[in-house]
mmCIF file of C-alpha atoms in Angstrom:
data_model
loop_
_atom_site.group_PDB
_atom_site.id
_atom_site.type_symbol
_atom_site.label_atom_id
_atom_site.label_comp_id
_atom_site.label_asym_id
_atom_site.label_seq_id
_atom_site.Cartn_x
_atom_site.Cartn_y
_atom_site.Cartn_z
ATOM 1 C CA MET O 1 -0.159 0.207 -0.080
ATOM 2 C CA SER O 2 1.086 3.447 -0.697
ATOM 3 C CA GLN O 3 1.250 6.471 1.224
ATOM 4 C CA GLN O 4 -1.950 7.507 0.036
ATOM 5 C CA GLY O 5 -3.812 4.251 0.993
ATOM 6 C CA GLU O 6 -3.326 3.373 -2.752
ATOM 7 C CA ARG O 7 -3.281 -0.748 -3.476
ATOM 8 C CA PRO O 8 -0.639 -1.174 -6.616
ATOM 9 C CA ALA O 9 -1.122 -3.746 -9.280
ATOM 10 C CA ALA O 10 0.476 -6.885 -9.138
ATOM 11 C CA HIS O 11 2.549 -6.515 -12.234
ATOM 12 C CA GLU O 12 4.224 -3.719 -10.869
ATOM 13 C CA ASP O 13 4.794 -5.284 -7.271
ATOM 14 C CA ASP O 14 6.923 -7.906 -9.562
ATOM 15 C CA TRP O 15 8.900 -5.342 -11.543
ATOM 16 C CA TRP O 16 9.796 -3.357 -7.860
ATOM 17 C CA ARG O 17 11.241 -6.498 -6.547
ATOM 18 C CA ARG O 18 13.110 -7.547 -9.448
ATOM 19 C CA LEU O 19 14.757 -3.642 -9.481
ATOM 20 C CA TYR O 20 15.968 -4.113 -5.881
ATOM 21 C CA ASP O 21 16.090 -7.934 -5.576
ATOM 22 C CA GLU O 22 19.837 -8.533 -4.508
ATOM 23 C CA THR O 23 19.946 -12.245 -5.788
ATOM 24 C CA ALA O 24 19.094 -11.538 -9.661
ATOM 25 C CA ARG O 25 21.491 -12.696 -12.392
ATOM 26 C CA ASP O 26 22.730 -9.188 -14.334
ATOM 27 C CA THR O 27 21.452 -9.378 -17.952
ATOM 28 C CA GLY O 28 24.048 -6.972 -19.168
ATOM 29 C CA ALA O 29 26.983 -8.284 -21.287
ATOM 30 C CA SER O 30 29.286 -7.630 -18.120
ATOM 31 C CA ASN O 31 29.665 -10.840 -15.641
ATOM 32 C CA ALA O 32 30.114 -8.235 -12.654
ATOM 33 C CA ALA O 33 26.965 -7.720 -10.768
ATOM 34 C CA ASP O 34 25.184 -3.993 -11.257
ATOM 35 C CA SER O 35 24.799 -2.180 -8.026
ATOM 36 C CA LEU O 36 21.512 -0.608 -6.973
ATOM 37 C CA ASP O 37 22.643 2.388 -8.290
ATOM 38 C CA ASP O 38 23.286 1.189 -11.933
ATOM 39 C CA ARG O 39 19.354 -0.802 -11.404
ATOM 40 C CA PHE O 40 18.067 2.805 -10.606
ATOM 41 C CA ASP O 41 19.714 5.079 -13.254
ATOM 42 C CA SER O 42 18.336 2.422 -16.423
ATOM 43 C CA ALA O 43 14.952 2.038 -14.793
ATOM 44 C CA SER O 44 14.542 5.636 -15.036
ATOM 45 C CA ASP O 45 16.566 5.457 -18.657
ATOM 46 C CA ALA O 46 13.556 3.191 -19.650
ATOM 47 C CA VAL O 47 10.496 4.943 -17.868
ATOM 48 C CA SER O 48 11.662 8.078 -19.193
ATOM 49 C CA PRO O 49 10.283 9.921 -22.255
ATOM 50 C CA ASP O 50 11.951 9.425 -25.795
ATOM 51 C CA GLY O 51 13.759 13.036 -26.599
ATOM 52 C CA PRO O 52 16.466 14.876 -27.216
ATOM 53 C CA GLU O 53 19.038 15.799 -24.483
ATOM 54 C CA PRO O 54 18.782 19.304 -23.135
ATOM 55 C CA GLU O 55 21.016 21.444 -23.459
ATOM 56 C CA ARG O 56 23.709 22.432 -21.200
ATOM 57 C CA ILE O 57 24.290 25.713 -20.590
ATOM 58 C CA PRO O 58 28.165 26.224 -20.765
ATOM 59 C CA ALA O 59 29.940 27.628 -17.155
ATOM 60 C CA VAL O 60 31.155 31.102 -16.670
ATOM 61 C CA PRO O 61 34.728 31.273 -16.640
ATOM 62 C CA ALA O 62 35.966 32.863 -13.535
ATOM 63 C CA PRO O 63 37.457 36.245 -13.662
ATOM 64 C CA THR O 64 41.304 36.460 -13.752
ATOM 65 C CA PRO O 65 42.097 37.497 -10.272
ATOM 66 C CA ALA O 66 44.064 40.833 -9.930
ATOM 67 C CA PRO O 67 47.950 40.113 -9.095
ATOM 68 C CA LEU O 68 48.839 40.501 -5.314
ATOM 69 C CA ARG O 69 51.780 42.097 -4.072
ATOM 70 C CA PRO O 70 54.508 39.881 -3.818
ATOM 71 C CA ALA O 71 54.544 37.473 0.072
ATOM 72 C CA ILE O 72 58.084 38.918 1.709
ATOM 73 C CA GLY O 73 57.095 38.225 5.447
ATOM 74 C CA HIS O 74 60.644 39.915 6.170
ATOM 75 C CA VAL O 75 63.728 41.390 4.281
ATOM 76 C CA GLY O 76 67.045 41.943 5.324
ATOM 77 C CA ASP O 77 70.017 38.137 5.351
ATOM 78 C CA ARG O 78 67.901 36.261 9.040
ATOM 79 C CA PRO O 79 64.337 35.989 9.360
ATOM 80 C CA PRO O 80 63.147 38.127 12.254
ATOM 81 C CA THR O 81 63.079 36.269 15.911
ATOM 82 C CA TYR O 82 59.202 37.056 17.070
ATOM 83 C CA ASP O 83 56.163 35.656 15.303
ATOM 84 C CA ALA O 84 54.758 37.154 12.205
ATOM 85 C CA GLU O 85 51.006 37.427 14.676
ATOM 86 C CA PRO O 86 49.844 38.432 17.986
ATOM 87 C CA THR O 87 50.593 36.040 20.511
ATOM 88 C CA ALA O 88 49.747 37.827 23.542
ATOM 89 C CA LEU O 89 46.672 40.139 24.909
ATOM 90 C CA PRO O 90 47.793 43.256 27.059
ATOM 91 C CA ALA O 91 46.576 42.496 30.959
ATOM 92 C CA THR O 92 44.444 44.926 32.191
ATOM 93 C CA VAL O 93 41.570 45.007 35.441
ATOM 94 C CA PRO O 94 37.865 45.822 34.682
ATOM 95 C CA GLN O 95 38.921 49.753 36.085
ATOM 96 C CA GLU O 96 40.863 50.448 32.786
ATOM 97 C CA LEU O 97 39.164 49.034 30.114
ATOM 98 C CA ASP O 98 38.699 52.792 28.785
ATOM 99 C CA GLY O 99 42.360 53.026 28.398
ATOM 100 C CA LEU O 100 43.269 50.003 25.797
ATOM 101 C CA VAL O 101 44.576 50.482 22.936
ATOM 102 C CA ALA O 102 43.832 47.865 19.723
ATOM 103 C CA ASP O 103 46.648 45.923 18.199
ATOM 104 C CA THR O 104 45.821 47.534 14.675
ATOM 105 C CA VAL O 105 44.418 50.792 13.707
ATOM 106 C CA LEU O 106 44.466 51.707 9.983
ATOM 107 C CA ASP O 107 42.991 54.704 8.540
ATOM 108 C CA GLY O 108 42.170 56.456 5.199
ATOM 109 C CA ALA O 109 40.887 59.109 2.890
ATOM 110 C CA GLY O 110 40.845 61.648 -0.050
ATOM 111 C CA TYR O 111 41.181 65.239 -0.597
ATOM 112 C CA GLY O 112 42.450 67.995 -2.836
ATOM 113 C CA THR O 113 45.371 66.155 -5.080
ATOM 114 C CA TYR O 114 46.375 63.513 -2.313
ATOM 115 C CA THR O 115 45.297 59.708 -1.270
ATOM 116 C CA LEU O 116 46.245 59.569 3.020
ATOM 117 C CA ARG O 117 47.064 56.125 4.216
ATOM 118 C CA ALA O 118 47.461 55.350 7.960
ATOM 119 C CA ALA O 119 48.296 52.430 9.797
ATOM 120 C CA SER O 120 49.519 51.943 12.898
ATOM 121 C CA VAL O 121 50.524 48.271 14.419
ATOM 122 C CA ARG O 122 51.799 47.025 17.600
ATOM 123 C CA GLY O 123 55.557 45.720 17.141
ATOM 124 C CA ASP O 124 56.576 41.986 17.108
ATOM 125 C CA SER O 125 58.092 41.993 20.755
ATOM 126 C CA ALA O 126 54.987 43.754 22.459
ATOM 127 C CA ARG O 127 53.039 40.579 20.779
ATOM 128 C CA PHE O 128 54.933 38.173 22.152
ATOM 129 C CA ARG O 129 55.720 40.016 26.068
ATOM 130 C CA GLY O 130 51.989 40.808 25.926
ATOM 131 C CA GLU O 131 52.576 44.946 26.133
ATOM 132 C CA PRO O 132 49.772 47.247 24.599
ATOM 133 C CA ARG O 133 50.587 49.611 21.521
ATOM 134 C CA ARG O 134 52.928 52.421 22.531
ATOM 135 C CA ASP O 135 52.006 54.903 19.653
ATOM 136 C CA ALA O 136 49.226 56.098 19.174
ATOM 137 C CA LEU O 137 47.945 57.809 15.856
ATOM 138 C CA LEU O 138 44.621 60.806 15.281
ATOM 139 C CA THR O 139 43.923 61.193 11.790
ATOM 140 C CA VAL O 140 40.595 64.164 12.003
ATOM 141 C CA ARG O 141 39.475 66.710 9.937
ATOM 142 C CA PHE O 142 38.118 69.896 11.453
ATOM 143 C CA GLY O 143 36.049 72.647 8.759
ATOM 144 C CA THR O 144 34.259 71.782 5.034
ATOM 145 C CA ASP O 145 34.992 72.129 1.663
ATOM 146 C CA ARG O 146 38.185 73.573 0.501
ATOM 147 C CA SER O 147 38.961 75.537 3.630
ATOM 148 C CA ALA O 148 38.782 71.730 5.545
ATOM 149 C CA LEU O 149 42.134 71.385 7.515
ATOM 150 C CA VAL O 150 43.531 67.612 7.491
ATOM 151 C CA LEU O 151 45.924 66.849 10.794
ATOM 152 C CA VAL O 152 47.195 63.182 11.245
ATOM 153 C CA ALA O 153 49.134 62.918 14.445
ATOM 154 C CA VAL O 154 51.357 60.499 15.650
ATOM 155 C CA ALA O 155 52.957 59.886 19.343
ATOM 156 C CA THR O 156 54.755 57.094 20.919
ATOM 157 C CA GLY O 157 54.986 56.563 24.648
ATOM 158 C CA ALA O 158 58.138 56.934 26.872
ATOM 159 C CA ARG O 159 59.790 53.271 26.842
ATOM 160 C CA ALA O 160 59.865 50.929 29.986
ATOM 161 C CA THR O 161 56.850 53.395 31.211
ATOM 162 C CA GLU O 162 53.593 51.583 32.765
ATOM 163 C CA ARG O 163 51.313 54.455 31.115
ATOM 164 C CA ALA O 164 53.101 54.942 27.982
ATOM 165 C CA HIS O 165 50.349 54.137 25.741
ATOM 166 C CA LEU O 166 48.344 56.468 27.400
ATOM 167 C CA ALA O 167 50.769 59.893 27.647
ATOM 168 C CA ALA O 168 50.982 58.963 23.928
ATOM 169 C CA ALA O 169 46.663 59.006 23.615
ATOM 170 C CA ASP O 170 47.021 62.158 25.196
ATOM 171 C CA ALA O 171 49.648 63.765 23.394
ATOM 172 C CA CYS O 172 47.418 62.702 20.146
ATOM 173 C CA ARG O 173 43.635 64.151 21.727
ATOM 174 C CA TRP O 174 45.119 67.636 22.868
ATOM 175 C CA ILE O 175 47.273 68.539 19.907
ATOM 176 C CA GLY O 176 43.891 67.976 17.923
ATOM 177 C CA GLY O 177 42.331 69.989 20.269
ATOM 178 C CA ALA O 178 44.389 72.732 19.954
ATOM 179 C CA VAL O 179 44.767 72.417 16.481
ATOM 180 C CA GLY O 180 41.425 72.434 16.312
ATOM 181 C CA ARG O 181 40.565 75.656 17.448
ATOM 182 C CA SER O 182 42.468 77.106 15.323
ATOM 183 C CA HIS O 183 41.777 75.242 12.190
ATOM 184 C CA VAL O 184 40.232 78.250 10.513
ATOM 185 C CA ARG O 185 43.433 80.583 10.498
ATOM 186 C CA LEU O 186 45.728 77.699 10.506
ATOM 187 C CA SER O 187 44.086 76.649 6.884
ATOM 188 C CA GLU O 188 44.211 80.240 5.911
ATOM 189 C CA ASP O 189 47.729 80.596 6.916
ATOM 190 C CA ILE O 190 49.054 76.762 4.979
ATOM 191 C CA ARG O 191 46.770 78.276 1.938
ATOM 192 C CA ALA O 192 48.726 81.512 1.707
ATOM 193 C CA GLY O 193 52.365 80.504 2.598
ATOM 194 C CA ARG O 194 52.525 82.633 5.899
ATOM 195 C CA ARG O 195 55.486 79.826 7.039
ATOM 196 C CA GLY O 196 56.659 82.554 9.767
ATOM 197 C CA ASP O 197 53.387 82.299 11.415
ATOM 198 C CA LEU O 198 52.669 79.071 11.128
ATOM 199 C CA THR O 199 56.212 77.851 12.946
ATOM 200 C CA SER O 200 55.440 80.135 15.885
ATOM 201 C CA GLY O 201 52.083 79.036 15.888
ATOM 202 C CA LEU O 202 52.369 75.592 16.065
ATOM 203 C CA HIS O 203 55.254 75.938 18.149
ATOM 204 C CA ARG O 204 52.763 77.098 20.867
ATOM 205 C CA LEU O 205 50.650 75.174 20.622
ATOM 206 C CA THR O 206 53.052 71.542 20.807
ATOM 207 C CA ASP O 207 54.225 73.454 24.283
ATOM 208 C CA ARG O 208 51.248 74.243 25.476
ATOM 209 C CA SER O 209 50.279 70.527 24.808
ATOM 210 C CA TYR O 210 53.552 68.808 26.429
ATOM 211 C CA GLY O 211 52.396 71.293 29.485
ATOM 212 C CA LYS O 212 49.113 69.438 29.837
ATOM 213 C CA LEU O 213 51.243 66.165 29.861
ATOM 214 C CA ARG O 214 53.680 67.643 32.439
ATOM 215 C CA ALA O 215 50.703 68.553 34.501
ATOM 216 C CA ARG O 216 48.969 65.085 34.301
ATOM 217 C CA ALA O 217 51.985 63.483 35.191
ATOM 218 C CA ALA O 218 52.011 65.963 38.482
ATOM 219 C CA GLU O 219 48.948 64.222 39.189
ATOM 220 C CA LEU O 220 49.321 60.712 38.588
ATOM 221 C CA GLY O 221 52.379 61.355 40.964
ATOM 222 C CA LEU O 222 55.211 60.693 38.147
ATOM 223 C CA GLU O 223 58.105 62.460 37.037
ATOM 224 C CA PRO O 224 57.392 64.343 33.509
ATOM 225 C CA GLN O 225 59.730 62.039 32.124
ATOM 226 C CA GLN O 226 57.977 58.921 33.174
ATOM 227 C CA TYR O 227 54.254 60.523 31.445
ATOM 228 C CA THR O 228 55.871 62.423 27.897
ATOM 229 C CA ALA O 229 55.458 61.172 24.617
ATOM 230 C CA SER O 230 57.063 62.000 21.398
ATOM 231 C CA LEU O 231 54.662 63.775 18.873
ATOM 232 C CA ARG O 232 54.611 64.498 14.730
ATOM 233 C CA CYS O 233 51.535 65.660 13.387
ATOM 234 C CA LEU O 234 51.106 66.596 9.595
ATOM 235 C CA LEU O 235 48.790 69.298 8.082
ATOM 236 C CA LEU O 236 47.755 69.195 5.023
ATOM 237 C CA SER O 237 44.861 71.534 3.004
ATOM 238 C CA ALA O 238 41.773 70.232 1.244
ATOM 239 C CA ASP O 239 42.423 72.894 -1.233
ATOM 240 C CA PRO O 240 42.950 70.979 -4.116
ATOM 241 C CA ASP O 241 45.020 74.106 -5.347
ATOM 242 C CA CYS O 242 47.027 74.240 -2.264
ATOM 243 C CA ARG O 243 50.177 72.177 -2.270
ATOM 244 C CA THR O 244 51.920 72.936 0.555
ATOM 245 C CA ARG O 245 52.380 69.917 3.296
ATOM 246 C CA VAL O 246 53.403 70.883 6.503
ATOM 247 C CA PHE O 247 55.305 68.914 9.284
ATOM 248 C CA PHE O 248 55.699 69.904 13.150
ATOM 249 C CA GLY O 249 56.560 68.223 15.930
ATOM 250 C CA VAL O 250 58.822 67.108 19.013
ATOM 251 C CA GLY O 251 60.596 63.995 19.525
ATOM 252 C CA ALA O 252 62.158 60.803 17.694
ATOM 253 C CA GLY O 253 60.683 59.645 14.257
ATOM 254 C CA GLY O 254 61.264 59.843 10.172
ATOM 255 C CA LEU O 255 59.780 62.468 7.792
ATOM 256 C CA PHE O 256 60.848 60.838 4.648
ATOM 257 C CA ARG O 257 59.492 61.966 0.812
ATOM 258 C CA LEU O 258 59.813 58.923 -2.611
ATOM 259 C CA ARG O 259 60.028 61.169 -5.454
ATOM 260 C CA HIS O 260 61.066 59.376 -8.943
ATOM 261 C CA GLY O 261 61.870 55.982 -6.819
ATOM 262 C CA VAL O 262 64.290 57.292 -4.726
ATOM 263 C CA TRP O 263 64.156 58.190 -0.610
ATOM 264 C CA GLN O 264 64.855 61.866 0.681
ATOM 265 C CA ASP O 265 65.083 61.976 4.227
ATOM 266 C CA LEU O 266 63.720 65.567 5.204
ATOM 267 C CA GLU O 267 64.158 65.421 8.541
ATOM 268 C CA PRO O 268 64.677 69.032 10.258
ATOM 269 C CA LYS O 269 68.252 68.530 11.986
ATOM 270 C CA ALA O 270 68.055 69.355 15.394
ATOM 271 C CA PRO O 271 70.670 70.803 17.484
ATOM 272 C CA GLU O 272 72.881 68.811 19.854
ATOM 273 C CA ALA O 273 71.502 68.296 23.368
ATOM 274 C CA ARG O 274 73.961 70.534 24.777
ATOM 275 C CA ASP O 275 72.749 73.720 22.209
ATOM 276 C CA VAL O 276 68.994 72.808 22.785
ATOM 277 C CA SER O 277 67.321 75.879 23.981
ATOM 278 C CA GLY O 278 63.723 75.408 23.005
ATOM 279 C CA GLU O 279 64.340 77.184 19.653
ATOM 280 C CA ALA O 280 62.730 75.160 16.670
ATOM 281 C CA ALA O 281 64.396 73.181 14.215
ATOM 282 C CA VAL O 282 63.171 74.735 10.520
ATOM 283 C CA GLY O 283 63.638 72.541 7.905
ATOM 284 C CA PHE O 284 61.961 74.803 5.247
ATOM 285 C CA GLY O 285 60.938 78.392 6.164
ATOM 286 C CA PRO O 286 61.625 80.701 8.875
ATOM 287 C CA ALA O 287 62.726 79.715 12.360
ATOM 288 C CA SER O 288 60.990 83.463 13.505
ATOM 289 C CA PRO O 289 58.994 85.300 12.304
ATOM 290 C CA GLY O 290 59.550 88.122 10.105
ATOM 291 C CA SER O 291 63.468 86.690 9.056
ATOM 292 C CA GLY O 292 63.354 84.091 5.830
ATOM 293 C CA PRO O 293 63.984 85.550 2.283
ATOM 294 C CA ASP O 294 59.922 86.092 1.918
ATOM 295 C CA GLY O 295 60.125 88.164 4.138
ATOM 296 C CA ASP O 296 57.094 86.846 6.265
ATOM 297 C CA HIS O 297 55.590 88.810 8.890
ATOM 298 C CA LEU O 298 53.617 88.108 12.331
ATOM 299 C CA THR O 299 50.337 89.606 10.512
ATOM 300 C CA MET O 300 48.135 87.024 11.889
ATOM 301 C CA ASP O 301 48.564 85.320 15.555
ATOM 302 C CA LEU O 302 46.223 82.041 14.999
ATOM 303 C CA ASP O 303 44.033 83.672 17.727
ATOM 304 C CA ILE O 304 46.196 81.876 20.256
ATOM 305 C CA VAL O 305 47.127 84.265 23.260
ATOM 306 C CA THR O 306 49.740 82.835 26.352
ATOM 307 C CA PRO O 307 47.422 83.325 29.726
ATOM 308 C CA PRO O 308 48.899 82.469 32.908
ATOM 309 C CA SER O 309 49.133 78.193 32.657
ATOM 310 C CA PRO O 310 46.447 76.559 35.032
ATOM 311 C CA TYR O 311 48.374 73.552 35.656
ATOM 312 C CA ALA O 312 52.451 75.668 36.496
ATOM 313 C CA GLU O 313 53.986 78.656 38.225
ATOM 314 C CA GLY O 314 55.589 80.853 35.221
ATOM 315 C CA PRO O 315 55.790 80.381 31.636
ATOM 316 C CA LEU O 316 55.498 76.802 30.111
ATOM 317 C CA ARG O 317 59.089 75.526 29.610
ATOM 318 C CA PRO O 318 60.081 74.310 26.625
ATOM 319 C CA PRO O 319 60.172 70.302 26.069
ATOM 320 C CA ALA O 320 63.454 68.395 26.042
ATOM 321 C CA GLU O 321 63.722 67.988 22.720
ATOM 322 C CA PRO O 322 63.541 71.068 20.372
ATOM 323 C CA PHE O 323 60.599 71.610 18.430
ATOM 324 C CA ARG O 324 60.457 70.441 14.218
ATOM 325 C CA PHE O 325 58.656 72.094 11.861
ATOM 326 C CA ARG O 326 59.172 71.578 7.948
ATOM 327 C CA ALA O 327 56.572 72.862 5.193
ATOM 328 C CA SER O 328 57.100 71.749 1.637
ATOM 329 C CA VAL O 329 55.550 71.732 -1.582
ATOM 330 C CA ALA O 330 54.899 68.686 -3.043
ATOM 331 C CA ARG O 331 54.841 67.793 -6.557
ATOM 332 C CA PRO O 332 52.730 64.911 -8.891
ATOM 333 C CA GLY O 333 54.246 62.108 -8.107
ATOM 334 C CA ASP O 334 55.722 62.295 -4.692
ATOM 335 C CA THR O 335 54.837 60.095 -1.572
ATOM 336 C CA LEU O 336 55.312 61.445 1.568
ATOM 337 C CA LEU O 337 55.672 59.379 4.939
ATOM 338 C CA LEU O 338 55.324 60.669 7.807
ATOM 339 C CA CYS O 339 56.374 58.025 10.776
ATOM 340 C CA SER O 340 57.079 56.720 14.304
ATOM 341 C CA SER O 341 60.836 55.656 15.157
ATOM 342 C CA GLY O 342 59.436 52.402 14.736
ATOM 343 C CA LEU O 343 59.578 52.241 10.741
ATOM 344 C CA ALA O 344 61.833 55.402 10.456
ATOM 345 C CA GLU O 345 64.974 53.352 12.429
ATOM 346 C CA PRO O 346 64.735 50.519 9.846
ATOM 347 C CA LEU O 347 64.110 52.544 6.828
ATOM 348 C CA ARG O 348 67.298 54.440 7.874
ATOM 349 C CA GLY O 349 69.297 51.649 9.055
ATOM 350 C CA GLU O 350 68.289 48.224 6.110
ATOM 351 C CA PRO O 351 68.789 49.168 2.547
ATOM 352 C CA ALA O 352 66.348 46.440 1.746
ATOM 353 C CA LEU O 353 63.118 47.590 3.465
ATOM 354 C CA ALA O 354 63.693 50.859 1.904
ATOM 355 C CA GLN O 355 63.925 50.122 -1.916
ATOM 356 C CA GLU O 356 61.459 47.279 -1.215
ATOM 357 C CA LEU O 357 59.025 49.837 -0.130
ATOM 358 C CA ALA O 358 60.216 52.207 -2.961
ATOM 359 C CA GLU O 359 59.496 49.194 -5.700
ATOM 360 C CA ARG O 360 55.626 48.710 -3.694
ATOM 361 C CA TRP O 361 55.031 52.640 -3.616
ATOM 362 C CA THR O 362 56.343 54.483 -6.343
ATOM 363 C CA PRO O 363 53.068 53.892 -8.576
ATOM 364 C CA ASP O 364 51.171 57.214 -8.822
ATOM 365 C CA GLN O 365 48.337 55.343 -7.400
ATOM 366 C CA ALA O 366 48.174 55.142 -3.668
ATOM 367 C CA PRO O 367 47.527 51.116 -2.643
ATOM 368 C CA GLY O 368 44.390 50.368 -0.756
ATOM 369 C CA LEU O 369 44.356 50.320 3.408
ATOM 370 C CA ALA O 370 44.400 45.890 3.069
ATOM 371 C CA ALA O 371 47.382 46.459 1.152
ATOM 372 C CA PHE O 372 49.007 49.573 3.323
ATOM 373 C CA LEU O 373 48.964 47.779 6.696
ATOM 374 C CA ALA O 374 50.895 44.940 4.847
ATOM 375 C CA ASP O 375 53.670 47.472 3.355
ATOM 376 C CA THR O 376 53.956 49.045 7.370
ATOM 377 C CA GLN O 377 54.453 45.863 8.435
ATOM 378 C CA LEU O 378 57.379 44.202 6.268
ATOM 379 C CA ARG O 379 59.668 43.164 9.298
ATOM 380 C CA VAL O 380 63.482 43.388 9.874
ATOM 381 C CA LYS O 381 65.768 41.729 11.875
ATOM 382 C CA GLY O 382 65.851 43.564 15.210
ATOM 383 C CA TYR O 383 63.386 46.112 14.511
ATOM 384 C CA SER O 384 60.474 45.061 16.430
ATOM 385 C CA ASP O 385 59.154 48.401 18.000
ATOM 386 C CA ASP O 386 55.437 49.442 17.006
ATOM 387 C CA ARG O 387 55.071 50.769 13.710
ATOM 388 C CA THR O 388 52.993 53.534 12.523
ATOM 389 C CA SER O 389 52.869 55.720 9.150
ATOM 390 C CA ILE O 390 51.484 57.640 7.003
ATOM 391 C CA GLY O 391 51.565 57.928 3.288
ATOM 392 C CA VAL O 392 50.308 60.665 1.244
ATOM 393 C CA TRP O 393 50.396 60.238 -2.647
ATOM 394 C CA GLU O 394 50.116 63.304 -4.902
ATOM 395 C CA ALA O 395 48.083 63.348 -8.480
#
């Protein structure tokens, strides 16, 4: 009886019994016994209506994949000591969750004639030891349209200090707030080429940010050198007619330009430690307002005054290292690289890394975010610190 309650005819029962009878002799030309699947296929062919084979639709060939970048785990004669992937997470307590930093940060944008790429990665050593990333990265835009101003800030906390990552984050946040409050006049000065105004104004903003770091160290009961960070920044106008790129900051790191496939080190030369007096180390543009061949005069104060400090008696002391400033005019095809010391040191010390990055970044088109991150992570034996890099590709 079928599932619908019908009784099959006797000849149908006999047909199905012969189909599934394992003792039945095979009627084919071969002596090999048919399997159950063979018998079912034969029965299906027998009862199917005669007719042409159904038309088969040809499969669409898969698209040819785009060529991939060469998979190079490291450059140099020997492989690095540590694994390439994270091993241990930093330890924390419930009260300090706000201070956690991610292993990797990636960002990008495009304005005017340039494309921006930014990445910050925890170093191999910190990944192995379960230490937080000491590098901090800030990418932010102030304003709109042609007057918009892009700030990219990189800070690195002091080595072997417990709150290094927090000091770096504070440095980025405080310089970001200071630039944001003065972004209108900063943008006007960049577009007008007032290098003297920019030097003095940005120097003052940077000093004030370091004053806040010192005040924060005092609140925590620490020495100033235990809660500090190197700070390096780029200011980029969104105006397509403005190709002036402004660098400023304090502390170690690197500023490079890739032009015609050759790296140029643009780092403003700092004076010797015994000569440090708080004056600016200027790479291009006057060291003080009114000096220099273009006769820049202090026509705009960036709306920045120097009130009595709420954090310490008397004027703010200059940071332990000199203020660095450089303004340069970009050309089509240039690539500007601002980086923390974790990338600057191997770029200066390992020719194979410089050559590899030059080959990857020489094309006019900027790499995608994932490709830029992979380029930033090219490892070199003996260099295992955090790496933060900001690339600016000029169209």
